[in-house]
Each structure stands twice: as C-alpha cells, then as structure tokens.
PDB file of C-alpha atoms and ligand atoms in Angstrom:
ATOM      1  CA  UNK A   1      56.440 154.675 146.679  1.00 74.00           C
ATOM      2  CA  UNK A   2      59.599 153.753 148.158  1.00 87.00           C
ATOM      3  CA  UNK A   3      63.018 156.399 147.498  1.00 91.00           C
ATOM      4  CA  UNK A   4      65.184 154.104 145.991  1.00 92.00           C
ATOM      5  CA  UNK A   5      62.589 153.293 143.138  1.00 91.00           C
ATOM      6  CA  UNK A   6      62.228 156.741 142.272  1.00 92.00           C
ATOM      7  CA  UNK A   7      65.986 156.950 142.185  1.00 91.00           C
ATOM      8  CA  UNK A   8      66.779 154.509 140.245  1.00 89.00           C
ATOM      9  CA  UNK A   9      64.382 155.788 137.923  1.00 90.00           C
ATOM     10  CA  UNK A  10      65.703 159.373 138.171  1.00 90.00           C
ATOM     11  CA  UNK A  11      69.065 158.261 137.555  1.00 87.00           C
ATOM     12  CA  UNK A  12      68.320 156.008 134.451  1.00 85.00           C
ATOM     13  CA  UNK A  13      66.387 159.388 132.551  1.00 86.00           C
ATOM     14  CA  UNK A  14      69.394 161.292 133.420  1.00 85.00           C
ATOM     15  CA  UNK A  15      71.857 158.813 131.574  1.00 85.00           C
ATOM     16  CA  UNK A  16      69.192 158.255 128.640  1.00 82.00           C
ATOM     17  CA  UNK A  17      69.808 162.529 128.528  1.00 82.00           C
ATOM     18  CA  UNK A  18      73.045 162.333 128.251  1.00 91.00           C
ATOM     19  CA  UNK A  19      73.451 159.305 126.194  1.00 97.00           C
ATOM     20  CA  UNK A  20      74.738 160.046 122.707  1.00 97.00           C
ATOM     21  CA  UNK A  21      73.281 156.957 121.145  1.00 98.00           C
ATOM     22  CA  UNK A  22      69.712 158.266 122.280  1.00 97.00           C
ATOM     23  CA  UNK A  23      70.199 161.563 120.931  1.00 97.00           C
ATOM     24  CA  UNK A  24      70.840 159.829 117.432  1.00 98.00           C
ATOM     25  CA  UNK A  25      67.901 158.176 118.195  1.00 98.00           C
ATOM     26  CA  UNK A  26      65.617 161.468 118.902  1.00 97.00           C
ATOM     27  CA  UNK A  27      67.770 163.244 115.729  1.00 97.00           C
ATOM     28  CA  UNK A  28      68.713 165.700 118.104  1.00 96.00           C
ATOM     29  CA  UNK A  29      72.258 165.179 116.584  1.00 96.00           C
ATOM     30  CA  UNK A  30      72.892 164.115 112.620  1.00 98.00           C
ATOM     31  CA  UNK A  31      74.115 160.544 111.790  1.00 98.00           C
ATOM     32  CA  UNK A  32      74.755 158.847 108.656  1.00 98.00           C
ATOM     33  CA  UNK A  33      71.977 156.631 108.884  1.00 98.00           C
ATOM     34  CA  UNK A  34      72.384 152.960 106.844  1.00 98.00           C
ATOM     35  CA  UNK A  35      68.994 151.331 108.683  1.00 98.00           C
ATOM     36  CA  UNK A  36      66.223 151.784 110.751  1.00 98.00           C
ATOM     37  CA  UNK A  37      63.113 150.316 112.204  1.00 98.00           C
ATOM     38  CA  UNK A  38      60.743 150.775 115.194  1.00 98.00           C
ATOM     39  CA  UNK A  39      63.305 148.905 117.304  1.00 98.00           C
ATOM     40  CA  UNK A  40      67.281 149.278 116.059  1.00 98.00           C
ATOM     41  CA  UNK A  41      69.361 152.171 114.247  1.00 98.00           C
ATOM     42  CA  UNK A  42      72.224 151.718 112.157  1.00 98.00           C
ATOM     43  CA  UNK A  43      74.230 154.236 111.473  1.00 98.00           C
ATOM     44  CA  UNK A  44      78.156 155.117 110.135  1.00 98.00           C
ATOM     45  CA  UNK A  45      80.927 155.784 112.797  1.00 98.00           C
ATOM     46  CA  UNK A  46      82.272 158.976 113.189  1.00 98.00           C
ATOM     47  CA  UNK A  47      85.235 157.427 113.872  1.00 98.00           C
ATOM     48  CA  UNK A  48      86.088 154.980 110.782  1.00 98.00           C
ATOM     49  CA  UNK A  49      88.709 152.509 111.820  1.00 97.00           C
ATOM     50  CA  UNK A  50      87.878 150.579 108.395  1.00 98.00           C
ATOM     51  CA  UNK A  51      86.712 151.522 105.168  1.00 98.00           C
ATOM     52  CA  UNK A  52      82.936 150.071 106.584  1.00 98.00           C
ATOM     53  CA  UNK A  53      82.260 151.265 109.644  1.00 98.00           C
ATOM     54  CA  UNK A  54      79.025 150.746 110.864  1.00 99.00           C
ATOM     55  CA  UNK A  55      77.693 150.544 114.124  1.00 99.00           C
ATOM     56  CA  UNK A  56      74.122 149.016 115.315  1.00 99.00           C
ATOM     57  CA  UNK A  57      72.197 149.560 118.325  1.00 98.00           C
ATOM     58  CA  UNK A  58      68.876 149.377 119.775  1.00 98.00           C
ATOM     59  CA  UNK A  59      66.905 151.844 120.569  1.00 98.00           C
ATOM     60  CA  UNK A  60      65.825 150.610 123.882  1.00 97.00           C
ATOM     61  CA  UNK A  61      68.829 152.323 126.306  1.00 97.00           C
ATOM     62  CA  UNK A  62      70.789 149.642 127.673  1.00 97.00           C
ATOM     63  CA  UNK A  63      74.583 150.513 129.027  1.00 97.00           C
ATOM     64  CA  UNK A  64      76.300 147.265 128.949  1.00 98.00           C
ATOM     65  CA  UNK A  65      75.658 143.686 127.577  1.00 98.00           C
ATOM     66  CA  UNK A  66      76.121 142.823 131.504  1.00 98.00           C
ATOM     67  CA  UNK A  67      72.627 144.480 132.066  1.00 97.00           C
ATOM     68  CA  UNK A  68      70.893 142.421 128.600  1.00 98.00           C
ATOM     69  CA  UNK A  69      67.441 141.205 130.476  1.00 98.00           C
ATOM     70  CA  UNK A  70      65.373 137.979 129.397  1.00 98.00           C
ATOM     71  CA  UNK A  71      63.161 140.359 127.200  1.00 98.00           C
ATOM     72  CA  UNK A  72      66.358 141.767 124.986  1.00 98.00           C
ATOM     73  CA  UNK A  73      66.986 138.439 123.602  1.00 98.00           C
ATOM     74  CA  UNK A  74      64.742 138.997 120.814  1.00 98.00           C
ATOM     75  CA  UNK A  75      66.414 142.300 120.381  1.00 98.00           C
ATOM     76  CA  UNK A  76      70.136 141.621 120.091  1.00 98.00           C
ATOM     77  CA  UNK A  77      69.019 138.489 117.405  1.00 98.00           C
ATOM     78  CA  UNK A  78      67.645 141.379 115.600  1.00 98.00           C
ATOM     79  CA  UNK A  79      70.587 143.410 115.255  1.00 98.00           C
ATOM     80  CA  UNK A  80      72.765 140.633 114.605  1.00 98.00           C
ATOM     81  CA  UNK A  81      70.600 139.260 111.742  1.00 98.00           C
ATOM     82  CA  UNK A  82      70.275 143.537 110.308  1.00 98.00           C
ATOM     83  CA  UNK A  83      73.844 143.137 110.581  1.00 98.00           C
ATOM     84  CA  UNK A  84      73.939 140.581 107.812  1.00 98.00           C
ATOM     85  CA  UNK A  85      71.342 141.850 105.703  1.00 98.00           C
ATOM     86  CA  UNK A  86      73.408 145.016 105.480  1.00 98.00           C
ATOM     87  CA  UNK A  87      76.385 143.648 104.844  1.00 98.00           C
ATOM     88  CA  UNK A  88      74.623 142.084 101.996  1.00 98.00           C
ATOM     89  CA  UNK A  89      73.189 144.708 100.844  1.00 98.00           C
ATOM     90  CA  UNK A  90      76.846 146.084 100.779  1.00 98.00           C
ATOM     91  CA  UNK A  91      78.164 143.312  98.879  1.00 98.00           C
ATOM     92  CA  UNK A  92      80.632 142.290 101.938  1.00 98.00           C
ATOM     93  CA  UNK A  93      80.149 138.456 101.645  1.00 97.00           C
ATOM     94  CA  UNK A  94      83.942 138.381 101.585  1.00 97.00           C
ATOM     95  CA  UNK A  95      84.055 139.183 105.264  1.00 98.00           C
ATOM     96  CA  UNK A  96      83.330 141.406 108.169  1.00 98.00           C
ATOM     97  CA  UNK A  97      83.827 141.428 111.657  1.00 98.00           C
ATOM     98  CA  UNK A  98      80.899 142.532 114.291  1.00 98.00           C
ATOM     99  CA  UNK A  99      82.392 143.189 117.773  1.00 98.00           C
ATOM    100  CA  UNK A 100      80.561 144.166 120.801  1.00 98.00           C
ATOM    101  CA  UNK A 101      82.616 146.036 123.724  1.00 98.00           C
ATOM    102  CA  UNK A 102      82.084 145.511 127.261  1.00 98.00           C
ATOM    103  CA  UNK A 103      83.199 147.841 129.937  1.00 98.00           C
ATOM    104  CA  UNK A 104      87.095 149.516 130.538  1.00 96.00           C
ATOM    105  CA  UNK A 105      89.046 146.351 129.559  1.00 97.00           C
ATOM    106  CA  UNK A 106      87.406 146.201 126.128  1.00 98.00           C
ATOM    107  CA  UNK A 107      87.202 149.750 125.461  1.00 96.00           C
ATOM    108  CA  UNK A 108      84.102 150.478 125.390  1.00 98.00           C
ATOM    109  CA  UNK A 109      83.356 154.258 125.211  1.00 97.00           C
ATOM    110  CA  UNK A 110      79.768 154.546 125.156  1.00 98.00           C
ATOM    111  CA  UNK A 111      77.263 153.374 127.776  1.00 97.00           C
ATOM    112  CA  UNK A 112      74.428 152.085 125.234  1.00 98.00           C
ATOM    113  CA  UNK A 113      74.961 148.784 123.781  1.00 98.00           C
ATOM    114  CA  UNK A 114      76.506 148.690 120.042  1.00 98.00           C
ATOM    115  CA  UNK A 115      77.568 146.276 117.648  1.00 98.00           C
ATOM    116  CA  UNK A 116      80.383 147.694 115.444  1.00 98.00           C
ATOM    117  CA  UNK A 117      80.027 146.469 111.891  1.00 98.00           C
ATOM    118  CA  UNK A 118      83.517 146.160 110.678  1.00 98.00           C
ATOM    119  CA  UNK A 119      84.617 145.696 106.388  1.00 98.00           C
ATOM    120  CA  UNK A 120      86.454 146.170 103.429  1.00 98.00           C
ATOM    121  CA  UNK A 121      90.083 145.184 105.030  1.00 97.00           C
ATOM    122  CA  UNK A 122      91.884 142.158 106.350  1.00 96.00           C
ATOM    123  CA  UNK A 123      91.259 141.410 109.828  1.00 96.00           C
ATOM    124  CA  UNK A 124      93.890 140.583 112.292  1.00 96.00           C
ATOM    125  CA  UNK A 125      93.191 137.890 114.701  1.00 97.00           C
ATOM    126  CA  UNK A 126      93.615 138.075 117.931  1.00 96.00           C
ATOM    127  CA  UNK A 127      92.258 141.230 117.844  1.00 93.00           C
ATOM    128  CA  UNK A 128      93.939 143.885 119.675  1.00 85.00           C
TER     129      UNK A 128
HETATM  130  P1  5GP B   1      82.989 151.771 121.855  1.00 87.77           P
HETATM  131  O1  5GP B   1      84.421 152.119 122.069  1.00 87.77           O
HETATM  132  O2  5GP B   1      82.086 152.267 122.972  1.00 87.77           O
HETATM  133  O3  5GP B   1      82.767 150.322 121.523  1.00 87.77           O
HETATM  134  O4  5GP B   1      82.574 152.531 120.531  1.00 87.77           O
HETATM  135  C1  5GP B   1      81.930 153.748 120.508  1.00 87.77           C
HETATM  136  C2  5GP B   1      81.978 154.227 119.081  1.00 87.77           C
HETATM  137  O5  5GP B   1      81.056 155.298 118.919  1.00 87.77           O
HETATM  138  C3  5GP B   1      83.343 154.755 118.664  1.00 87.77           C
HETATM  139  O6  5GP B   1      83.837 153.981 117.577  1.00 87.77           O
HETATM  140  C4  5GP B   1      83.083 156.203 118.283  1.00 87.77           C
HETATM  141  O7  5GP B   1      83.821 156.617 117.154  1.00 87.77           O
HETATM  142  C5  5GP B   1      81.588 156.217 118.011  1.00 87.77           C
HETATM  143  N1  5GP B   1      80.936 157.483 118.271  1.00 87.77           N
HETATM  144  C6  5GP B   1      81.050 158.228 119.418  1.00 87.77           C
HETATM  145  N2  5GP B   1      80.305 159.342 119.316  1.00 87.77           N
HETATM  146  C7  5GP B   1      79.707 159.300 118.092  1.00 87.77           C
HETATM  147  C8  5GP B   1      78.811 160.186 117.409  1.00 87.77           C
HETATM  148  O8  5GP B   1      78.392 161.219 117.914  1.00 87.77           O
HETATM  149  N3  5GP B   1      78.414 159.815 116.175  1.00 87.77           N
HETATM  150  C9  5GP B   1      78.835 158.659 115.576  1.00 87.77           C
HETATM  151  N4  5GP B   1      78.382 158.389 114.346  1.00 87.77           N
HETATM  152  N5  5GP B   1      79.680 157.804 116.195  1.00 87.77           N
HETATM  153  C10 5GP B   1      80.112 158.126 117.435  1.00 87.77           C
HETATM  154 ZN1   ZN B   2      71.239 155.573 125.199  1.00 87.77          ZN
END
C-alpha cells in the first residue's frame, strides 16, 4: 500500500480524535441535545450569542464546506431541512438565521462542518 495513503488516513483519525464535534457525537462530552438521527446531531451552543442557539452537524467528520464531496449532498439537504423542522417545533416562524462558517475570514472555530441555528432576536444585515 503506498505511504501517503496510509497517511492521509492516519492523519484524518487523529483530527476525528481531537475533534470536539465527534466527541459530542461518541457522548464522550455532555451536550444539550435538541435532535438526533443515524446521520446529524443537533445540539445547543455553549456559547449563546442569541436567545436560540442551536447548532447542527453531521456526524460524518468533515472540516470545511470546501472539502463537501458529491456523496454529502444528500447530507447537508438534511440538516438544512432538520433545521426547519426544529425551528418549527420551536415556534420560530417569525425568523431565524442559519449561517455556515468557512475557514479564518469567517470565523470559523471548529474543523467539522456546522450550521448555527440562530432565533428569538432581530437580525442585523450585513452581518458582521
Ligand atoms: P464556528 O466559529 O466554528 O462557526 O462555531 C463554533 C461554535 O461551537 C461556537 O459558537 C462555540 O461556542 C461552539 N462550541 C465550541 N465548543 C463547544 C462545546 O464543547 N460544546 C458546545 N455545545 N458548543 C461548542
Ligand atoms: Zn469531527
């Protein structure tokens, strides 16, 4: 089998280790779960920058929505529709915002693709 195979591999079940999004996932740290199903988790921020704060991921590790493969389409429609069924289900048919960041320039913090769900307050536009 060729090195850089096996290192690629290597490196990708290191970051899945260390990824806090997958330890959610294996409950090896608590979260304030809202949904789950074979294939997504959604679950409160930590962090609440609005009075709903809920962010959605799969549970297939992916870092960035630069590295979203042909087979992930299916996938990210799924969160985005579990997005609206929970914010129905939460009564926010007044509004919410679901933002997905990419990279430095957009802020994003962790390296396993999230949507944040984002309620219950005015939202400014353009956002900052
Ligand atoms: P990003 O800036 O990557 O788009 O957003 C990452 C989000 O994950 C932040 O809003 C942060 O508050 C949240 N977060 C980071 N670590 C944890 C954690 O251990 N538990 C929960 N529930 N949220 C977290
Ligand atoms: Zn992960």
């Amino acid at each position: 089998i060729n090195l850089v195979i096996i290192q690629l591999i290597l490196s990708r079940v290191v970051s899945m280790k260390e990824c806090v999004f997958c330890k959610i996932i294996n409950k090896e740290i608590p979260a304030d779960i809202v949904y789950e199903n074979s294939r997504i988790l959604a679950f409160r921020d930590i962090n609440q920058v609005a009075p709903v704060h809920i962010l959605l991921i799969p549970k297939k590790h992916i870092e960035t929505f630069l590295d979203v493969k042909d087979e992930d389409i299916n996938l990210l429609g799924e969160i985005q529709y579990t997005a609206g069924k929970i914010a129905k289900e939460m009564g926010l048919e007044k509004g919410f915002r679901l933002v997905g960041n990419c990279n430095k320039d957009a802020g994003q913090l962790v390296f396993h693709i999230h949507y944040h769900l984002l309620a219950g307050r005015e939202m400014g536009w353009p956002p900052g």
